[in-house]
mmCIF file of N, CA and C in Angstrom:
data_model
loop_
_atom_site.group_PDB
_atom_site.id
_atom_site.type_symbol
_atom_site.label_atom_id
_atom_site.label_comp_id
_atom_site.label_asym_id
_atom_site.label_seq_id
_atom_site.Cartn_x
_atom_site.Cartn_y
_atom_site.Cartn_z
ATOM 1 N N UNK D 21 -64.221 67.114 -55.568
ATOM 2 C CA UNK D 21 -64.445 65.991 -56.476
ATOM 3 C C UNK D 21 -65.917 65.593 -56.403
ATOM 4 N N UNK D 22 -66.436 65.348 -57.296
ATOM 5 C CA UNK D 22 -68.049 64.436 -57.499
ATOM 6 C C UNK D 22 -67.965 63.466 -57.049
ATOM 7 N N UNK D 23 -69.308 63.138 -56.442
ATOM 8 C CA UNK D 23 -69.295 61.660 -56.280
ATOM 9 C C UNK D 23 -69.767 61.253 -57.577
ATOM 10 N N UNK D 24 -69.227 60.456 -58.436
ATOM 11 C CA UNK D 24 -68.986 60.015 -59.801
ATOM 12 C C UNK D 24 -68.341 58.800 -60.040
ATOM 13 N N UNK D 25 -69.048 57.598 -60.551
ATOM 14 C CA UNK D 25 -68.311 57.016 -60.955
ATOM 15 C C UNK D 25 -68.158 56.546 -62.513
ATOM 16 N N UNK D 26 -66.802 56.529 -63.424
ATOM 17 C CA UNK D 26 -67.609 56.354 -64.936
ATOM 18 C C UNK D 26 -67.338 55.154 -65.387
ATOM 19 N N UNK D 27 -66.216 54.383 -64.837
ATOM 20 C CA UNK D 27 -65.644 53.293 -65.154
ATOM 21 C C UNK D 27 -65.488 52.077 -63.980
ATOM 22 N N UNK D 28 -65.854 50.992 -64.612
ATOM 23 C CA UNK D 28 -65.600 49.708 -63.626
ATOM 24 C C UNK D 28 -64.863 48.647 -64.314
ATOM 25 N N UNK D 29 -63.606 48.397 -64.080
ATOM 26 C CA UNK D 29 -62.530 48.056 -65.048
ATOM 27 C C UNK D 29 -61.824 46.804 -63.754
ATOM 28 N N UNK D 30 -62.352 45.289 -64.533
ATOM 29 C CA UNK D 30 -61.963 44.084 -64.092
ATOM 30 C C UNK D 30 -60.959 43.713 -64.652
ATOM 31 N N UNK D 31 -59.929 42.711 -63.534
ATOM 32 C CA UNK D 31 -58.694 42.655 -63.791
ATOM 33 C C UNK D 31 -58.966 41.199 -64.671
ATOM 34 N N UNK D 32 -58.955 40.419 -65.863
ATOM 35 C CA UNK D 32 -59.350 39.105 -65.935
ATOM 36 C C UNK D 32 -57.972 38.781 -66.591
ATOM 37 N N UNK D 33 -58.424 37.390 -66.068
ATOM 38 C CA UNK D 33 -57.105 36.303 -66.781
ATOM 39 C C UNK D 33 -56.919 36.211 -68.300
ATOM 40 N N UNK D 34 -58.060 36.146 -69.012
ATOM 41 C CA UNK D 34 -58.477 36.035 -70.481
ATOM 42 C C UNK D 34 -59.719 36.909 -70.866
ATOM 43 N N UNK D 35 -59.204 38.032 -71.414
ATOM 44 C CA UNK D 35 -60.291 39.117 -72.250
ATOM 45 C C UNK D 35 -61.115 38.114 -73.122
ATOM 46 N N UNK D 36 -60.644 37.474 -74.019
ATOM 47 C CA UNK D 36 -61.145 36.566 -75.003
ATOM 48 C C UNK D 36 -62.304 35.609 -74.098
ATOM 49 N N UNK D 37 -62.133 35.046 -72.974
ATOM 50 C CA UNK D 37 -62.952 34.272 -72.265
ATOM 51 C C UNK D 37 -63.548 35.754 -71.725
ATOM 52 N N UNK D 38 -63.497 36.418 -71.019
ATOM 53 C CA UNK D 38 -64.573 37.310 -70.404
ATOM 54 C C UNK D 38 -65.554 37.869 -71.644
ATOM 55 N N UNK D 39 -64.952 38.143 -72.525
ATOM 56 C CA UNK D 39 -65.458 38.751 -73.455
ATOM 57 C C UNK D 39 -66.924 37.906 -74.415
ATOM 58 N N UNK D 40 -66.169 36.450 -74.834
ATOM 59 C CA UNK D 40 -67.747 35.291 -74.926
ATOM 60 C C UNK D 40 -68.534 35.454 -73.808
ATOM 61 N N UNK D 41 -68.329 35.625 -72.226
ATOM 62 C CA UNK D 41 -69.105 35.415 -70.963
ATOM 63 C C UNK D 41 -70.296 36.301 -71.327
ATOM 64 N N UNK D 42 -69.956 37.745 -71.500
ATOM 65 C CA UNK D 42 -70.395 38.848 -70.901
ATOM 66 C C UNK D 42 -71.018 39.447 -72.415
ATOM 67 N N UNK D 43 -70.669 38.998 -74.074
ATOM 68 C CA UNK D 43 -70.418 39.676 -74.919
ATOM 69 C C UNK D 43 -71.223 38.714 -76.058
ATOM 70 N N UNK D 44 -70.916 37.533 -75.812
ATOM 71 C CA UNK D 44 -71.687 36.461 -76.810
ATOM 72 C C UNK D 44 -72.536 35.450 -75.674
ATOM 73 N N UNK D 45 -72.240 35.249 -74.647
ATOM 74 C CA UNK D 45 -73.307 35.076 -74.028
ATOM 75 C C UNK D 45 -74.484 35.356 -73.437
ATOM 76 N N UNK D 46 -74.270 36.665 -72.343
ATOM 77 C CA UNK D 46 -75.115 37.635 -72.044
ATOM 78 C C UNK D 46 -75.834 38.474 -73.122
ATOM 79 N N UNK D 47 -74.875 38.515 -74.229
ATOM 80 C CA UNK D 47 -75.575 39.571 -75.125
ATOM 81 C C UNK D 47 -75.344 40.971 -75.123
ATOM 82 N N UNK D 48 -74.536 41.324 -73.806
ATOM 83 C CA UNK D 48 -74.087 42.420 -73.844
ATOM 84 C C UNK D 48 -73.255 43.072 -74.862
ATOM 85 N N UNK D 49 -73.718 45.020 -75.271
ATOM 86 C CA UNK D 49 -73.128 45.111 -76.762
ATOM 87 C C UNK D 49 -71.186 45.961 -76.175
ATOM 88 N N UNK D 50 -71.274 45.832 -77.180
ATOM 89 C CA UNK D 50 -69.225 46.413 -76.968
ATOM 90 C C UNK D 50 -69.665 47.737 -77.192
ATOM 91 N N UNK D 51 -68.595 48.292 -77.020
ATOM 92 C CA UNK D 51 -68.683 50.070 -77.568
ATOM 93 C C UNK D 51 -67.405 50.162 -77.809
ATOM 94 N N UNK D 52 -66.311 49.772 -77.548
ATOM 95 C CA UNK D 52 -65.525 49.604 -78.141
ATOM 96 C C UNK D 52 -64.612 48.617 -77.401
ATOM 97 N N UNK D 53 -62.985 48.218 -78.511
ATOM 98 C CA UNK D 53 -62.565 46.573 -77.724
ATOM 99 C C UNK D 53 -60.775 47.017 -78.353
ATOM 100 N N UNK D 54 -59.748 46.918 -77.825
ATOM 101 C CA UNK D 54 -58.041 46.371 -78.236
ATOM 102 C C UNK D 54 -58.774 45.023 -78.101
ATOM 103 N N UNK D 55 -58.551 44.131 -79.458
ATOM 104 C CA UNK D 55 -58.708 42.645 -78.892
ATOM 105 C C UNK D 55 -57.444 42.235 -78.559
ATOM 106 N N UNK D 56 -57.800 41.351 -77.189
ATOM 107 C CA UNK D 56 -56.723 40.735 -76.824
ATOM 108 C C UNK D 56 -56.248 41.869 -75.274
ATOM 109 N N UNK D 57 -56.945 42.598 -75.527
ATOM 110 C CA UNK D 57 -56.366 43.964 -74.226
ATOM 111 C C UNK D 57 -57.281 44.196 -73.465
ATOM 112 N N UNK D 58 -58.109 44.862 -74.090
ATOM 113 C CA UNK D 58 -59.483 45.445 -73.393
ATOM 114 C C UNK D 58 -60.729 45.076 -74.097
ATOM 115 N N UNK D 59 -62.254 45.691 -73.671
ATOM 116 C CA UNK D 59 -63.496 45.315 -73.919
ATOM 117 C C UNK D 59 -63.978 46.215 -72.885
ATOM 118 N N UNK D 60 -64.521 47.116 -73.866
ATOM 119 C CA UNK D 60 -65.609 48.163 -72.883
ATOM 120 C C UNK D 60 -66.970 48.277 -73.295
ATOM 121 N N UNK D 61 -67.811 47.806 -72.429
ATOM 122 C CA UNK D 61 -69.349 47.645 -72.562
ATOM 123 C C UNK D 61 -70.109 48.899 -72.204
ATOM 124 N N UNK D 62 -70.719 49.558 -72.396
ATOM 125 C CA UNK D 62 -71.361 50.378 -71.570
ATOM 126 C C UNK D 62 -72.414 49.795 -70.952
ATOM 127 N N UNK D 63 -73.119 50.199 -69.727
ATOM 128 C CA UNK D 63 -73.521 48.973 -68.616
ATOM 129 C C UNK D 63 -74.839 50.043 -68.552
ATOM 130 N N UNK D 64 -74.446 51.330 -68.830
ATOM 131 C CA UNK D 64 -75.627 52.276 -67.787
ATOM 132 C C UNK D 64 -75.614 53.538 -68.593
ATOM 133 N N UNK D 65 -76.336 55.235 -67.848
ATOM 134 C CA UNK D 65 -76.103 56.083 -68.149
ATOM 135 C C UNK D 65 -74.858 56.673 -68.082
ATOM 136 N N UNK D 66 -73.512 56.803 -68.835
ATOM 137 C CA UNK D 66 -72.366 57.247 -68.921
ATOM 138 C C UNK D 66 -70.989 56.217 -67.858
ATOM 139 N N UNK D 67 -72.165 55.041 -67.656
ATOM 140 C CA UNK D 67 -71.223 53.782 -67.046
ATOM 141 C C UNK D 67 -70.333 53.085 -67.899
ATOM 142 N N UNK D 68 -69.153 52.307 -67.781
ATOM 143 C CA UNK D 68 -69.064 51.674 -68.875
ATOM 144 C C UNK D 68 -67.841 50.503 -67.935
ATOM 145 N N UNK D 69 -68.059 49.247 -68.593
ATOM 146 C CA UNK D 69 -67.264 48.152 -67.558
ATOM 147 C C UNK D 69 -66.307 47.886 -68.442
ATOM 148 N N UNK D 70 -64.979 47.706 -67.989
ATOM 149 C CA UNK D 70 -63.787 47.666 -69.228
ATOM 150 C C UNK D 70 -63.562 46.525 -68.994
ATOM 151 N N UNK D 71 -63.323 45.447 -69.377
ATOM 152 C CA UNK D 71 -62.636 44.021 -69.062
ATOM 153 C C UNK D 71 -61.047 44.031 -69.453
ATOM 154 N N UNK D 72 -60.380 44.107 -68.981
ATOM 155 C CA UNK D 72 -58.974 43.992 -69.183
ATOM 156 C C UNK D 72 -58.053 43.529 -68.687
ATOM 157 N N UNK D 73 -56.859 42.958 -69.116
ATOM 158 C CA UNK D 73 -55.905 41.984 -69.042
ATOM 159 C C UNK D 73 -55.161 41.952 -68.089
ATOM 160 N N UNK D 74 -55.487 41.488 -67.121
ATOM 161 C CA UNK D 74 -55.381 41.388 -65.571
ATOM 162 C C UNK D 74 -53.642 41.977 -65.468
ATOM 163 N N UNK D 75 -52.899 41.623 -66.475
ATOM 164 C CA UNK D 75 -51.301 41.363 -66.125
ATOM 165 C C UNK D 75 -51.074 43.547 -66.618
ATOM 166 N N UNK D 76 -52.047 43.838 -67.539
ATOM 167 C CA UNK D 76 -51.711 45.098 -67.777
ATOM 168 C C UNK D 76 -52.245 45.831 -67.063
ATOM 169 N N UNK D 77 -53.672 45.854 -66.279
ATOM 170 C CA UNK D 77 -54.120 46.893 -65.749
ATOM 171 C C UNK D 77 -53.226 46.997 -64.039
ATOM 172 N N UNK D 78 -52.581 45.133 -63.400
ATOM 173 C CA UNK D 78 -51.602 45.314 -62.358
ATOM 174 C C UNK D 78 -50.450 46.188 -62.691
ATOM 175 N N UNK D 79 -50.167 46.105 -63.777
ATOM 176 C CA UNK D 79 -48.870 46.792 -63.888
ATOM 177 C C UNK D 79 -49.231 48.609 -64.644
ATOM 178 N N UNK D 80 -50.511 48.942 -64.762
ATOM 179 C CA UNK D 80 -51.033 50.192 -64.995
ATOM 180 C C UNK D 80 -50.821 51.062 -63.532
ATOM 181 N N UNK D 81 -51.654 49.806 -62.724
ATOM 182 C CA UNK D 81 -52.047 50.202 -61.459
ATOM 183 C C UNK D 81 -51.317 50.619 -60.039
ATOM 184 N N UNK D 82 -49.979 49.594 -60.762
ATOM 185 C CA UNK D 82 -49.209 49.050 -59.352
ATOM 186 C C UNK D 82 -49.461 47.954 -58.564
ATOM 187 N N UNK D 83 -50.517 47.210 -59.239
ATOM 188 C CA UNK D 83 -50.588 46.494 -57.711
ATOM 189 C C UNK D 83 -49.695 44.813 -58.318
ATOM 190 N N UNK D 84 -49.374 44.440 -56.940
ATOM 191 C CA UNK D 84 -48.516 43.079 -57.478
ATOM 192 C C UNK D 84 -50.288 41.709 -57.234
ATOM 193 N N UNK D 85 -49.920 40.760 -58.065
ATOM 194 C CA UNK D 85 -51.165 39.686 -58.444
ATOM 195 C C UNK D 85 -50.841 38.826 -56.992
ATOM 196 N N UNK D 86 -52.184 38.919 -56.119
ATOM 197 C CA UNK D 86 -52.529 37.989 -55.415
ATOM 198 C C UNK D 86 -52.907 36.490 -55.497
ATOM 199 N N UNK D 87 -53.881 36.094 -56.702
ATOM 200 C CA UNK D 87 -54.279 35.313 -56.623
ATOM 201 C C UNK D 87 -55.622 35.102 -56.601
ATOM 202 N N UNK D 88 -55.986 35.364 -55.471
ATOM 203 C CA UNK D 88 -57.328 35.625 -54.906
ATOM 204 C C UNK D 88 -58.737 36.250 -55.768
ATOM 205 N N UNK D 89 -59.174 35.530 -55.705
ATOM 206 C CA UNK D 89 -60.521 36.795 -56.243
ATOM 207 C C UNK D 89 -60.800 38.335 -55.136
ATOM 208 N N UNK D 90 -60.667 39.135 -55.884
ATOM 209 C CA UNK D 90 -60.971 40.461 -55.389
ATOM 210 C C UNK D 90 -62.692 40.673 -54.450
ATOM 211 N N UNK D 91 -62.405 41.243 -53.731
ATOM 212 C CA UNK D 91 -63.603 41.139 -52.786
ATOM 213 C C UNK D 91 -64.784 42.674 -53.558
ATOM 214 N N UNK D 92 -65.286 41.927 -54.170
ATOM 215 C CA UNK D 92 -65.780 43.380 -55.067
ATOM 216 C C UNK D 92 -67.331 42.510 -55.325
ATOM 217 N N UNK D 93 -68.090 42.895 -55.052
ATOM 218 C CA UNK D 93 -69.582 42.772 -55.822
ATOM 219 C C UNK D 93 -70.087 43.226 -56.840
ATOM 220 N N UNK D 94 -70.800 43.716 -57.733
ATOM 221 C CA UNK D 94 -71.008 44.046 -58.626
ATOM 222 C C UNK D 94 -72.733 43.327 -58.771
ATOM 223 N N UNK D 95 -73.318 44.613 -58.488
ATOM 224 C CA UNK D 95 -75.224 44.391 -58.585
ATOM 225 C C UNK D 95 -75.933 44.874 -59.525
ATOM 226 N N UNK D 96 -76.468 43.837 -59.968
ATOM 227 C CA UNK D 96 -77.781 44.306 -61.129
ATOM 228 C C UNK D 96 -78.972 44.154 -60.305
ATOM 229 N N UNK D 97 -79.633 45.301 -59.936
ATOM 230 C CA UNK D 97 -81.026 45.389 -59.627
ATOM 231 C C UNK D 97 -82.139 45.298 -60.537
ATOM 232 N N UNK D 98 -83.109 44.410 -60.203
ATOM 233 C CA UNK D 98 -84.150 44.647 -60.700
ATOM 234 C C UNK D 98 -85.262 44.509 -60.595
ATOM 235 N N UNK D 99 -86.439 44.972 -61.189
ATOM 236 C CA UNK D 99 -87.952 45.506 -60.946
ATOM 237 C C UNK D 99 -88.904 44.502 -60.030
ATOM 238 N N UNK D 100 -88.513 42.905 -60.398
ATOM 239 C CA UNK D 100 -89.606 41.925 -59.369
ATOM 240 C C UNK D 100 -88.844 40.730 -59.526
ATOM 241 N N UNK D 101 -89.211 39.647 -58.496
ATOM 242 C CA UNK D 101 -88.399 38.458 -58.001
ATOM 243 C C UNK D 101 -88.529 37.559 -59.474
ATOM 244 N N UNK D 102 -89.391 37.772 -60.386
ATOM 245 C CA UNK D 102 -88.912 37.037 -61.502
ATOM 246 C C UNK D 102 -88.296 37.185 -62.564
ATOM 247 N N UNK D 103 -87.742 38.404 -62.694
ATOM 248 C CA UNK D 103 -86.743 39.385 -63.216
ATOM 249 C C UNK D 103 -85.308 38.667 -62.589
ATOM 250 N N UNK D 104 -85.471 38.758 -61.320
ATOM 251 C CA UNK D 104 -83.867 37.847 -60.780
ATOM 252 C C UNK D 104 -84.037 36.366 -61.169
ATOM 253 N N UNK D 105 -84.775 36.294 -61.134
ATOM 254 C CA UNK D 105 -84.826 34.373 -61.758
ATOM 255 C C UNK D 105 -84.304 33.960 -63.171
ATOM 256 N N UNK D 106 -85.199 34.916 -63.989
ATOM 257 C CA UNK D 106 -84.448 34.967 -65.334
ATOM 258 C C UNK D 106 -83.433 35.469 -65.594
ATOM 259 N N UNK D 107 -82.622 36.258 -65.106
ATOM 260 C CA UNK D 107 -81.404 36.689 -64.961
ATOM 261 C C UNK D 107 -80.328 35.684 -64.786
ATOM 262 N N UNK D 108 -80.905 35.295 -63.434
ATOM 263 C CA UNK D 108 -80.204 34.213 -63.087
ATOM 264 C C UNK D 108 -79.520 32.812 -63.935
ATOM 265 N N UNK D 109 -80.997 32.615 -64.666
ATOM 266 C CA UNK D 109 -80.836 31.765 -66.061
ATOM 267 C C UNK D 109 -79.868 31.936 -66.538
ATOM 268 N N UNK D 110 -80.309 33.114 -67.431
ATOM 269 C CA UNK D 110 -79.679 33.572 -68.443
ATOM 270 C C UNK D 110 -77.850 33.311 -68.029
ATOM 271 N N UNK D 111 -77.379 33.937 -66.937
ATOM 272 C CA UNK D 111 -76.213 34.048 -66.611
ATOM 273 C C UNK D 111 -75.459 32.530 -67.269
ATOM 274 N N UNK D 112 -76.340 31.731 -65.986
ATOM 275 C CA UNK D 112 -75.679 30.213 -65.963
ATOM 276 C C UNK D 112 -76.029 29.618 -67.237
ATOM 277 N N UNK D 113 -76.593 30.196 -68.610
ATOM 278 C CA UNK D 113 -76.894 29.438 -69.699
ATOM 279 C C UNK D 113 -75.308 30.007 -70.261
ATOM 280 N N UNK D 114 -74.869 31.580 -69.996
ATOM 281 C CA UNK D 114 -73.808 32.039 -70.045
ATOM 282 C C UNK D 114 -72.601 31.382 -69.816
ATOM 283 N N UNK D 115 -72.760 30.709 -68.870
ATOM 284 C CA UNK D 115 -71.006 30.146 -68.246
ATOM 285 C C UNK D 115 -71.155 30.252 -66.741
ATOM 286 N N UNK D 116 -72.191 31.123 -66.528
ATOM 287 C CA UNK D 116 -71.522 31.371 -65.524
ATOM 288 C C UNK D 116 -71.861 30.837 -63.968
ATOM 289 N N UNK D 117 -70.601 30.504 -62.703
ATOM 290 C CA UNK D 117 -71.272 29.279 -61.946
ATOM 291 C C UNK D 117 -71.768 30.193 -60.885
ATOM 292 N N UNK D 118 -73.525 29.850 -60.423
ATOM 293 C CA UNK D 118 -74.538 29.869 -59.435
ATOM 294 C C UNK D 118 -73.792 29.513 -58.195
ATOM 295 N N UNK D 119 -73.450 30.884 -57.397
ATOM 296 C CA UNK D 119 -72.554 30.812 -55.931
ATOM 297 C C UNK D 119 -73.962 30.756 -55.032
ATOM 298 N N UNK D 120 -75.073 31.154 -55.174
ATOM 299 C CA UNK D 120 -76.043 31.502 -54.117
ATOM 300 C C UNK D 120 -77.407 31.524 -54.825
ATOM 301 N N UNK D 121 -78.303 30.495 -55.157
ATOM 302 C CA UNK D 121 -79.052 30.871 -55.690
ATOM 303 C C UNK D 121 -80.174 31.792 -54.823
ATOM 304 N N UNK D 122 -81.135 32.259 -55.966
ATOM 305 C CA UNK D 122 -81.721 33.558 -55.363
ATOM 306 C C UNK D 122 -82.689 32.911 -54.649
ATOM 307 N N UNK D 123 -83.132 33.699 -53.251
ATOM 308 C CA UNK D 123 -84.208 33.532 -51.591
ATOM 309 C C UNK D 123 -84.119 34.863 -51.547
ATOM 310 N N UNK D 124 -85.752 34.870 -50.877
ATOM 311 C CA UNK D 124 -86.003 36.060 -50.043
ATOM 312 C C UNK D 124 -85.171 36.326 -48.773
ATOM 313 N N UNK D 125 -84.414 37.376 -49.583
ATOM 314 C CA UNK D 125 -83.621 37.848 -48.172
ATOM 315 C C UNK D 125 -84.147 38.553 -46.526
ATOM 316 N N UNK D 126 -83.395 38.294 -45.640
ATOM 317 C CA UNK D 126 -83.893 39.097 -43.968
ATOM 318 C C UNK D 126 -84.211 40.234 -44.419
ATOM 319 N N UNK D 127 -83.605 41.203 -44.859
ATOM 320 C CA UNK D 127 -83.666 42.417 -45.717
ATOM 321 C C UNK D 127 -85.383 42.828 -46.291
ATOM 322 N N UNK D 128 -86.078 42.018 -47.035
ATOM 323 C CA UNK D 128 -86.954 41.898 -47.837
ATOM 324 C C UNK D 128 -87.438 41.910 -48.955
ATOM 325 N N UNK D 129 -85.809 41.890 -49.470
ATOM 326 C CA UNK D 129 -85.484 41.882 -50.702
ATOM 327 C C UNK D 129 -85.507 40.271 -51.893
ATOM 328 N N UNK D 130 -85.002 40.381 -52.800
ATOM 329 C CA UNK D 130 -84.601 38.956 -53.115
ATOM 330 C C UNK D 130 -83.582 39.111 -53.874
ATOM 331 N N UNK D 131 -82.379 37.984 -53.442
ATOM 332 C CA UNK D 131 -81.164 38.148 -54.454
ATOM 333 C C UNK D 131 -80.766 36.757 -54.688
ATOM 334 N N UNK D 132 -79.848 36.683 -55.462
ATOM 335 C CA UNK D 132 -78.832 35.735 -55.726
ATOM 336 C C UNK D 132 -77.454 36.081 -56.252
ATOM 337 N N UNK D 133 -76.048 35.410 -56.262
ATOM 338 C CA UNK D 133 -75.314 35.688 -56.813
ATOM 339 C C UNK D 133 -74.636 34.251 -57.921
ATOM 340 N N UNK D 134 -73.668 35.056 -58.443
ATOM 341 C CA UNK D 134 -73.047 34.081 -59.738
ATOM 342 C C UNK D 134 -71.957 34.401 -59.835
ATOM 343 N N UNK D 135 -71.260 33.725 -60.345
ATOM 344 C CA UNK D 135 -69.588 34.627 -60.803
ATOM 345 C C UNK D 135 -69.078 34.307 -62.282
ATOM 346 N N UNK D 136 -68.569 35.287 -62.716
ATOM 347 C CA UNK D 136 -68.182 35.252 -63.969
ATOM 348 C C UNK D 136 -67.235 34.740 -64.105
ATOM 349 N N UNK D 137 -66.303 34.457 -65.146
ATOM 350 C CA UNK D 137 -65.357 33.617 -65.694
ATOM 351 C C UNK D 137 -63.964 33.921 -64.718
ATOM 352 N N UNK D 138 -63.756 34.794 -64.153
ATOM 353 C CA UNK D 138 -62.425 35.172 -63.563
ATOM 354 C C UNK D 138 -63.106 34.956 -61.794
ATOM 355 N N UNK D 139 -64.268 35.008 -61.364
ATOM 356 C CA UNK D 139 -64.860 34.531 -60.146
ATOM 357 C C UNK D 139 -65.224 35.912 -59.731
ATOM 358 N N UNK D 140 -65.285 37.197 -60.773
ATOM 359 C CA UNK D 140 -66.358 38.393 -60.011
ATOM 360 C C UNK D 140 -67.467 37.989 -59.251
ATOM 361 N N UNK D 141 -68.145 37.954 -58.454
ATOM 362 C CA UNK D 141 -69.769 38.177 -58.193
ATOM 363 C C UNK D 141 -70.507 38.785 -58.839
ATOM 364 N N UNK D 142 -71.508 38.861 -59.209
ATOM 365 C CA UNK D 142 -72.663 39.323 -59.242
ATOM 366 C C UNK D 142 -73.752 38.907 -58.404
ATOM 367 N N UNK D 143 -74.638 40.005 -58.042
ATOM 368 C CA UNK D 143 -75.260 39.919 -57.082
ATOM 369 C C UNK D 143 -76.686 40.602 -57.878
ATOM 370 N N UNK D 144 -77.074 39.707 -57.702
ATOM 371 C CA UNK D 144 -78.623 40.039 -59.423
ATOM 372 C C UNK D 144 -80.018 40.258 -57.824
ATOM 373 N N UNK D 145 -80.581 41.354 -58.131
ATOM 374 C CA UNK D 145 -81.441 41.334 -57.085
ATOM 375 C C UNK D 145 -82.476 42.499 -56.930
ATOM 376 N N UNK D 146 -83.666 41.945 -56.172
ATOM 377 C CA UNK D 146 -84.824 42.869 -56.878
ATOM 378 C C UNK D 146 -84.881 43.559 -54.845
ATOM 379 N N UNK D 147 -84.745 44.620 -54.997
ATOM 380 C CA UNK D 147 -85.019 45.702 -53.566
ATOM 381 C C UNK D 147 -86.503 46.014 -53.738
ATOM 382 N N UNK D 148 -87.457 46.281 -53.074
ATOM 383 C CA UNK D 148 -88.744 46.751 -52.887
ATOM 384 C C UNK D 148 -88.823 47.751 -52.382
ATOM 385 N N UNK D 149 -87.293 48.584 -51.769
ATOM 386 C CA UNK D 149 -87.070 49.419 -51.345
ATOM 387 C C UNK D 149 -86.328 50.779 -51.926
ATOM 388 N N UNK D 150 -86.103 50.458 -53.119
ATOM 389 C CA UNK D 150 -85.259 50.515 -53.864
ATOM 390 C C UNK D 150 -85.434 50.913 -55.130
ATOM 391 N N UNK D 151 -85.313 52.371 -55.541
ATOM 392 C CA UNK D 151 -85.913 52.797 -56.829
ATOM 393 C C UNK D 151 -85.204 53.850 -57.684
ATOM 394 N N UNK D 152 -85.130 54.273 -58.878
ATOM 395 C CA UNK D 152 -84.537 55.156 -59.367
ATOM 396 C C UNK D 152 -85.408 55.907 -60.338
ATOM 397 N N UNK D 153 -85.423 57.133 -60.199
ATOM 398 C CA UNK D 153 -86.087 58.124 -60.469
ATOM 399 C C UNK D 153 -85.783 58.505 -62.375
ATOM 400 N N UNK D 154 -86.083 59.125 -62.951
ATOM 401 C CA UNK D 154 -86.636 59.092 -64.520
ATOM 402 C C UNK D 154 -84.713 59.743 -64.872
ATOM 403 N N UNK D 155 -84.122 60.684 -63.509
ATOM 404 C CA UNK D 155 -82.891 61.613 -63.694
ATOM 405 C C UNK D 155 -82.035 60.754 -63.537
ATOM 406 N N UNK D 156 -82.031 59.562 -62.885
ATOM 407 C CA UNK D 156 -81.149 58.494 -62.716
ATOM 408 C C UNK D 156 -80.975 58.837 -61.153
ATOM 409 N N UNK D 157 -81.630 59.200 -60.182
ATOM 410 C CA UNK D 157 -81.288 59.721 -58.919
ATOM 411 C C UNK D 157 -82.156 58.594 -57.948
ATOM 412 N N UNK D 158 -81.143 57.422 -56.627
ATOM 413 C CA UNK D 158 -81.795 56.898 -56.386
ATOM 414 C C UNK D 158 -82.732 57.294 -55.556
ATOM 415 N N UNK D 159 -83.878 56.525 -54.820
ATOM 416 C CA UNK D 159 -85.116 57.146 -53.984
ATOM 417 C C UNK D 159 -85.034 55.469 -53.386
ATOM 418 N N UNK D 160 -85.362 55.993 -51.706
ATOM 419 C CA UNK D 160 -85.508 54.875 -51.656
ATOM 420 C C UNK D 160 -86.862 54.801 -50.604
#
């Protein structure tokens, strides 16, 4: 098997609410949508994040509903510490609520996180260590 990943497919309470978050707020474009089911964005090179209806993808999946927010991160890197600032903005002009705002991390990095409408994380953050090459191959 490859190490490959092509899909990142969130379980949410309301497609319709994730979908304004991530779709009319962020600005992010669709590539294609079941309204009311799914919403698939493409995020990257051959990435693509599906938002879908928490009650269908448990019962796709098997798994029975905890409750809980899922312990999952989800990082947007980027180029310099004011790149995460405006990000950051942008999010919370979005909806979405500021869990950590962004500090220079021990690391030497700088991050912050946020969570989207169902309480994903995001973890918006600029590495100095941290680079990707023209093939999409990281370097660090």
């Amino acid at each position: 098997m490859q190490p490959r990943v092509d899909f990142i497919s969130l379980g949410v309470r309301s497609v319709a609410a994730s979908r304004a978050f991530y779709v009319d707020g962020l600005g992010w474009p669709v590539h294609r949508e079941v309204p009311g089911d799914v919403v698939f964005i493409q995020v990257n090179h051959g990435l693509v994040l599906s938002l879908w209806d928490v009650r269908q993808m448990q019962a796709d999946a098997g798994v029975t509903a905890s409750g809980a927010v899922p312990c999952i991160t989800l990082s947007h890197n980027l180029p310099g510490t004011e790149d995460v600032d405006r990000v950051m903005e942008e999010a919370a002009a979005a909806g979405a609520e500021i869990i950590a705002e962004p500090i220079t991390q021990p690391w030497g990095g700088y991050s912050g996180y946020f969570a989207d409408p169902d309480g994903f994380r995001w973890e918006v953050a600029y590495n100095p260590t941290w680079a990707v090459d023209d093939g999409g191959a990281v370097t660090v």
